[in-house]
Coordinates of C-alpha atoms in Angstrom, one line a residue:
X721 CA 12.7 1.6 15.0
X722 CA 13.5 -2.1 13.6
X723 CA 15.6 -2.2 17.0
X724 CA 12.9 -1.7 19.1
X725 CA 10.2 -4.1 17.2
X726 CA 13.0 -7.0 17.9
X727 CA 14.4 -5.8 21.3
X728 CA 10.1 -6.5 21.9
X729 CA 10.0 -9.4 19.5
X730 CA 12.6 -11.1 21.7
X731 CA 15.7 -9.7 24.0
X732 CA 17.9 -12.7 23.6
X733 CA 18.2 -12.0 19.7
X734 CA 18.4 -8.6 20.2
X735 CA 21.7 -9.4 22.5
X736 CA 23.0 -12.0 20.5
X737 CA 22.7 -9.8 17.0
X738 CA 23.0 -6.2 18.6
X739 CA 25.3 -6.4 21.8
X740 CA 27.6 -9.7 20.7
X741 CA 27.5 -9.5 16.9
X742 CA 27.0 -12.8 16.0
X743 CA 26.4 -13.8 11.9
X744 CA 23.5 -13.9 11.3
X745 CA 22.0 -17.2 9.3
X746 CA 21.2 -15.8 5.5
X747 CA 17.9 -16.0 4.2
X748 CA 16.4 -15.5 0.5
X749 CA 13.3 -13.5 2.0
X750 CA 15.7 -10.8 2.7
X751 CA 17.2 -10.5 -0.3
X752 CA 14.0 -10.8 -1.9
X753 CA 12.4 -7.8 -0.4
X754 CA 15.6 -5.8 -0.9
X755 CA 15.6 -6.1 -4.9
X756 CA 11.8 -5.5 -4.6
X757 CA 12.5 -2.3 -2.8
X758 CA 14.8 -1.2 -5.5
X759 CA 13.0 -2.1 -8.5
X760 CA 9.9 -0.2 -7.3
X761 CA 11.5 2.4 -6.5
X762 CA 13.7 3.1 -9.9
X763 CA 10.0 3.0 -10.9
X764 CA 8.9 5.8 -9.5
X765 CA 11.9 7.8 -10.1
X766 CA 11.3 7.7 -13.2
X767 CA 8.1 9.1 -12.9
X768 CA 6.9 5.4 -14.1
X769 CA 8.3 5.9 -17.3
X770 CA 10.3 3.0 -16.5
X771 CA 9.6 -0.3 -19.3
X772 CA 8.3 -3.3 -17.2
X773 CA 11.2 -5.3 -18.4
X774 CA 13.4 -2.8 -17.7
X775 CA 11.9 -2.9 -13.5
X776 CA 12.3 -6.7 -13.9
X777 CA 15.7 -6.3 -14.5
X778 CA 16.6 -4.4 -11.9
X779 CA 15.0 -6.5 -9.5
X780 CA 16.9 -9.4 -10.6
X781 CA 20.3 -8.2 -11.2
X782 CA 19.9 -6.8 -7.6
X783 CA 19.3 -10.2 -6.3
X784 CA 21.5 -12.0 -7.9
X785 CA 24.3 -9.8 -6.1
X786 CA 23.0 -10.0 -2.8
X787 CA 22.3 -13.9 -3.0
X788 CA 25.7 -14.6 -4.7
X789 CA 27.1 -12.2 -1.8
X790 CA 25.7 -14.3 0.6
X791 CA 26.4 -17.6 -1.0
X792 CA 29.9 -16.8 -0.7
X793 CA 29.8 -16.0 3.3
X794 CA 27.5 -19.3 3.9
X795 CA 27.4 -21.5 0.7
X796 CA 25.8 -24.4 2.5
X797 CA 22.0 -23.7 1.7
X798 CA 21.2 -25.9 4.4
X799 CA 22.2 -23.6 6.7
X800 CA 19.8 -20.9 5.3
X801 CA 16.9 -20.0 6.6
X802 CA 13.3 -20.4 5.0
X803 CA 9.1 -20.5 5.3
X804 CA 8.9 -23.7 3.1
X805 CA 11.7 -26.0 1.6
X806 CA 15.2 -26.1 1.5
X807 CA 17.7 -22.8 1.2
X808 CA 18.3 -23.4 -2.2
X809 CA 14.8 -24.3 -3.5
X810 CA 14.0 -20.7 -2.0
X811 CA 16.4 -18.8 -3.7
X812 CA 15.4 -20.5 -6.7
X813 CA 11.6 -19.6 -6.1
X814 CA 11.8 -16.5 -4.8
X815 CA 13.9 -15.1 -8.1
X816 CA 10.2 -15.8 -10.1
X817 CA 8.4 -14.6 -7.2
X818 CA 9.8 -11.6 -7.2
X819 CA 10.1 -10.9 -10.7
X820 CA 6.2 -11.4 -11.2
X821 CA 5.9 -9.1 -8.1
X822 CA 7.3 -6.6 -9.9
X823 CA 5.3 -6.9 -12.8
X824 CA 2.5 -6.6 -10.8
X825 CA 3.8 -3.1 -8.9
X826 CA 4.5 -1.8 -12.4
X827 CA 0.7 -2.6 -13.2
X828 CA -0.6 -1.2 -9.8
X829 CA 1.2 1.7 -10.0
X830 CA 0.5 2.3 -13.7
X831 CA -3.6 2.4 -13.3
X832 CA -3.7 4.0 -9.9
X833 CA -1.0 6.5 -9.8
X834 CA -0.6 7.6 -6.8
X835 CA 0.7 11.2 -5.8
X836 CA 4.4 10.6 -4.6
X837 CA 4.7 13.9 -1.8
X838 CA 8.0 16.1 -2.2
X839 CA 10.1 17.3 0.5
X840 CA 10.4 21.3 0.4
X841 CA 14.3 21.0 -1.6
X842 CA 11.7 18.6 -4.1
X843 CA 13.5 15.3 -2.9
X844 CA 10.4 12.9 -3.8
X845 CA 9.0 10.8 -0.4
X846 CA 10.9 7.8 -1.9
X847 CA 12.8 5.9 0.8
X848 CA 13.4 9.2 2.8
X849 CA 15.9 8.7 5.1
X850 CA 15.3 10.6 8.8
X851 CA 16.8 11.1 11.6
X852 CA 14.8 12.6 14.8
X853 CA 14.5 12.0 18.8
X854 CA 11.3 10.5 19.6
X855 CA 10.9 9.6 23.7
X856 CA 14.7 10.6 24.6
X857 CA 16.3 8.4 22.0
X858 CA 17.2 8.8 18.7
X859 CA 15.7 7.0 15.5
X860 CA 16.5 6.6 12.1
X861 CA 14.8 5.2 9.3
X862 CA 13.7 5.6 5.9
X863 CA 9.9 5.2 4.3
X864 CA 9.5 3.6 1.6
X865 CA 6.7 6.5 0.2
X866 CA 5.1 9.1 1.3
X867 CA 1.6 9.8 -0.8
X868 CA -0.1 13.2 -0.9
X869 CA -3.2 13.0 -0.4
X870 CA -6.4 15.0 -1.6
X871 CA -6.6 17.1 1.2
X872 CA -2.9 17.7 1.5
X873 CA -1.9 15.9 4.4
X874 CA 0.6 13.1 3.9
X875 CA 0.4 9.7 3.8
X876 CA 3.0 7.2 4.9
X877 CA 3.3 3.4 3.0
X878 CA 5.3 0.6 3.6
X879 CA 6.3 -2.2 0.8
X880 CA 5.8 -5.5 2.0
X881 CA 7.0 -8.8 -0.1
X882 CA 6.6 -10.9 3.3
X883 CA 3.3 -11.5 5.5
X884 CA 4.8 -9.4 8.7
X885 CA 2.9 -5.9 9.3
X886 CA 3.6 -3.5 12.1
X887 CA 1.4 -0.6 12.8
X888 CA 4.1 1.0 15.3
X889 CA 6.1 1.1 12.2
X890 CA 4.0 3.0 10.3
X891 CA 3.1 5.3 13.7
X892 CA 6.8 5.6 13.9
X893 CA 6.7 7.3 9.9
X894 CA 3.8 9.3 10.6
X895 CA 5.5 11.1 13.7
X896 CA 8.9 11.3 12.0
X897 CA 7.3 13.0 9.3
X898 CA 5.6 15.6 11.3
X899 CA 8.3 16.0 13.3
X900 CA 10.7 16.7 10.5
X901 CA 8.6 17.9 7.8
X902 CA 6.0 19.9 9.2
X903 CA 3.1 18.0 7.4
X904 CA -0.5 15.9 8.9
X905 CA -0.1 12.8 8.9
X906 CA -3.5 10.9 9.3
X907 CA -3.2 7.5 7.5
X908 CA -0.6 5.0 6.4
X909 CA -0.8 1.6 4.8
X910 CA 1.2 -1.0 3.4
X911 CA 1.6 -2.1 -0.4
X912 CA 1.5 -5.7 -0.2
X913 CA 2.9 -7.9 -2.7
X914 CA 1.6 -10.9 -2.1
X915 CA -1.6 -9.9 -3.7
X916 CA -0.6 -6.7 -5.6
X917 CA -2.6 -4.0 -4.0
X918 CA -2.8 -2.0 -0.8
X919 CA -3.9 -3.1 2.4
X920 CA -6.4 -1.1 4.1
X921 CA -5.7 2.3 5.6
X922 CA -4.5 2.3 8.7
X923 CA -6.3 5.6 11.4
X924 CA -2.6 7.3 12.9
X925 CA -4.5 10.8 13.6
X926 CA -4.7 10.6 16.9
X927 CA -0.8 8.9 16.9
X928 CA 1.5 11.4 19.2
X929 CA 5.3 11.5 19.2
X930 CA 4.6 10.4 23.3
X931 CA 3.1 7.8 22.7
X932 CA 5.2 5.9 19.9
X933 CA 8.4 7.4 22.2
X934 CA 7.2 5.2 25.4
X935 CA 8.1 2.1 23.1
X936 CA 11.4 3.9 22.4
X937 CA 12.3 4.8 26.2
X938 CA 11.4 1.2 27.3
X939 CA 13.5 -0.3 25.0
X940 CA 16.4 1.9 25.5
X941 CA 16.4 1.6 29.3
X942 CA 16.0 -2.0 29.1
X943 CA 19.3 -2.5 26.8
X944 CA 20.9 -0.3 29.5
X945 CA 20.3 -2.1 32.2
X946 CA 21.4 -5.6 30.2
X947 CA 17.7 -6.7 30.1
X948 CA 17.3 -9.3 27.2
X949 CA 14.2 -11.7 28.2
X950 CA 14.6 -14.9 25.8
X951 CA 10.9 -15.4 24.0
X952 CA 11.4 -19.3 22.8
X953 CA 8.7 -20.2 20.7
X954 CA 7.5 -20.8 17.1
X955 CA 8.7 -18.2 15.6
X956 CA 12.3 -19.2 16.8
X957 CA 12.7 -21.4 13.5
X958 CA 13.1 -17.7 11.4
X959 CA 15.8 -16.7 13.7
X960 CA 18.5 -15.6 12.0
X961 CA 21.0 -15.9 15.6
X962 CA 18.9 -19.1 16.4
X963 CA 22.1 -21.4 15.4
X964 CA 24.2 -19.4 18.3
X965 CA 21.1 -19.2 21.0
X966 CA 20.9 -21.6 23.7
X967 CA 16.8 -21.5 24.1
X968 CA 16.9 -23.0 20.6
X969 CA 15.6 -26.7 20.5

């Protein structure tokens, strides 16, 4: 699914990451919403028993090994990308950042407990991995949560630390689950850290498996016929292949 969104986003970085294999820049935001991931989810495994300090840590010790990972492939911070100020200052801010984000899950999830669906071997909907043909091709993934909710159908959500949102990624969840699961999906949302609640529910009833697979198919038999249209623009400054692409200014 993340292949298609940047195959769409822009062809030239999905050649110059996907089909050449270039290294990509590092960037803290990554890293960031990685440890976030983790720490919110040892949370609800342990059915939010879990001591807010003891989340915290997770979150942070997590970091600390992917950014000291990455320091060691790139140490010049220069080099790394980032929304505002230099590499370094945001690896340094997004450490607190991200820490208080935590914080603010475990309070979240503490006063609104929401229902956490199981799979029918009980495997909780945390970060459930699947694997399931949608428009000819096969996708892979895993959702973040999948919420029960009063009516029994499902209810796919995505954790955001960052300000991107895609509804074709939460259309993709809501097929895969039906597909593989056997189980409604009519809503999805996103949990959005930035401001430590949900977003607003997002409508995927009427969201069929042939329509999210035309994105698939398109994508697919554009890569197979070596179609990567360059998309130079704003948003090139957060490329992470940018330093390797020749639409760069």
């Amino acid at each position: 699914m993340s292949q298609t969104l940047l195959y769409e986003g822009c062809g030239e970085r999905y050649r110059l990451g996907r089909v050449e294999g270039e290294t990509p820049l590092p960037a803290a935001w990554s890293m960031h919403g990685t440890a976030f991931h983790l720490a919110a989810e040892g949370i609800e495994r342990s059915g939010r028993r879990m001591a807010q300090e003891e989340a915290v840590q997770i979150f942070s010790d997590e970091y600390a090994v992917l950014v000291n990972k990455a320091l060691d492939q790139e140490p010049d911070t220069t080099r790394w990308l980032s929304v505002s100020g230099s590499g370094a200052e945001d690896i340094e801010r997004r450490y607190v950042l991200g820490q208080e984000q935590t914080r603010q899950y475990w309070e979240w999830t503490q006063e609104h407990e929401p229902a956490i669906w199981s799979t029918s071997d009980d495997q909780p909907g945390l970060e459930l991995g699947f694997e399931v043909e949608i428009g000819g091709v096969v996708v892979r993934g895993f959702i973040d949560q999948v919420i029960v909710e009063p009516d029994g159908s499902a209810r796919v959500r995505d954790l955001k630390t960052g300000s991107t949102k895609s509804r074709f990624q939460l259309e993709t969840y809501g097929v895969a689950v039906q597909l593989v699961h056997g189980i409604t999906v009519n809503k999805g949302d996103w949990y959005l850290a930035k401001k430590g609640g949900l977003s607003r529910p997002v409508d995927l009833s009427a969201v069929t498996a042939e329509l999210v697979g035309e994105r698939f198919a398109t994508m697919d038999e554009g890569v197979k016929a070596g179609k990567f249209e360059a998309k130079p623009g704003f948003l090139c400054r957060f490329c992470d292949v940018k330093h390797k692409c020749s639409f760069f200014r």
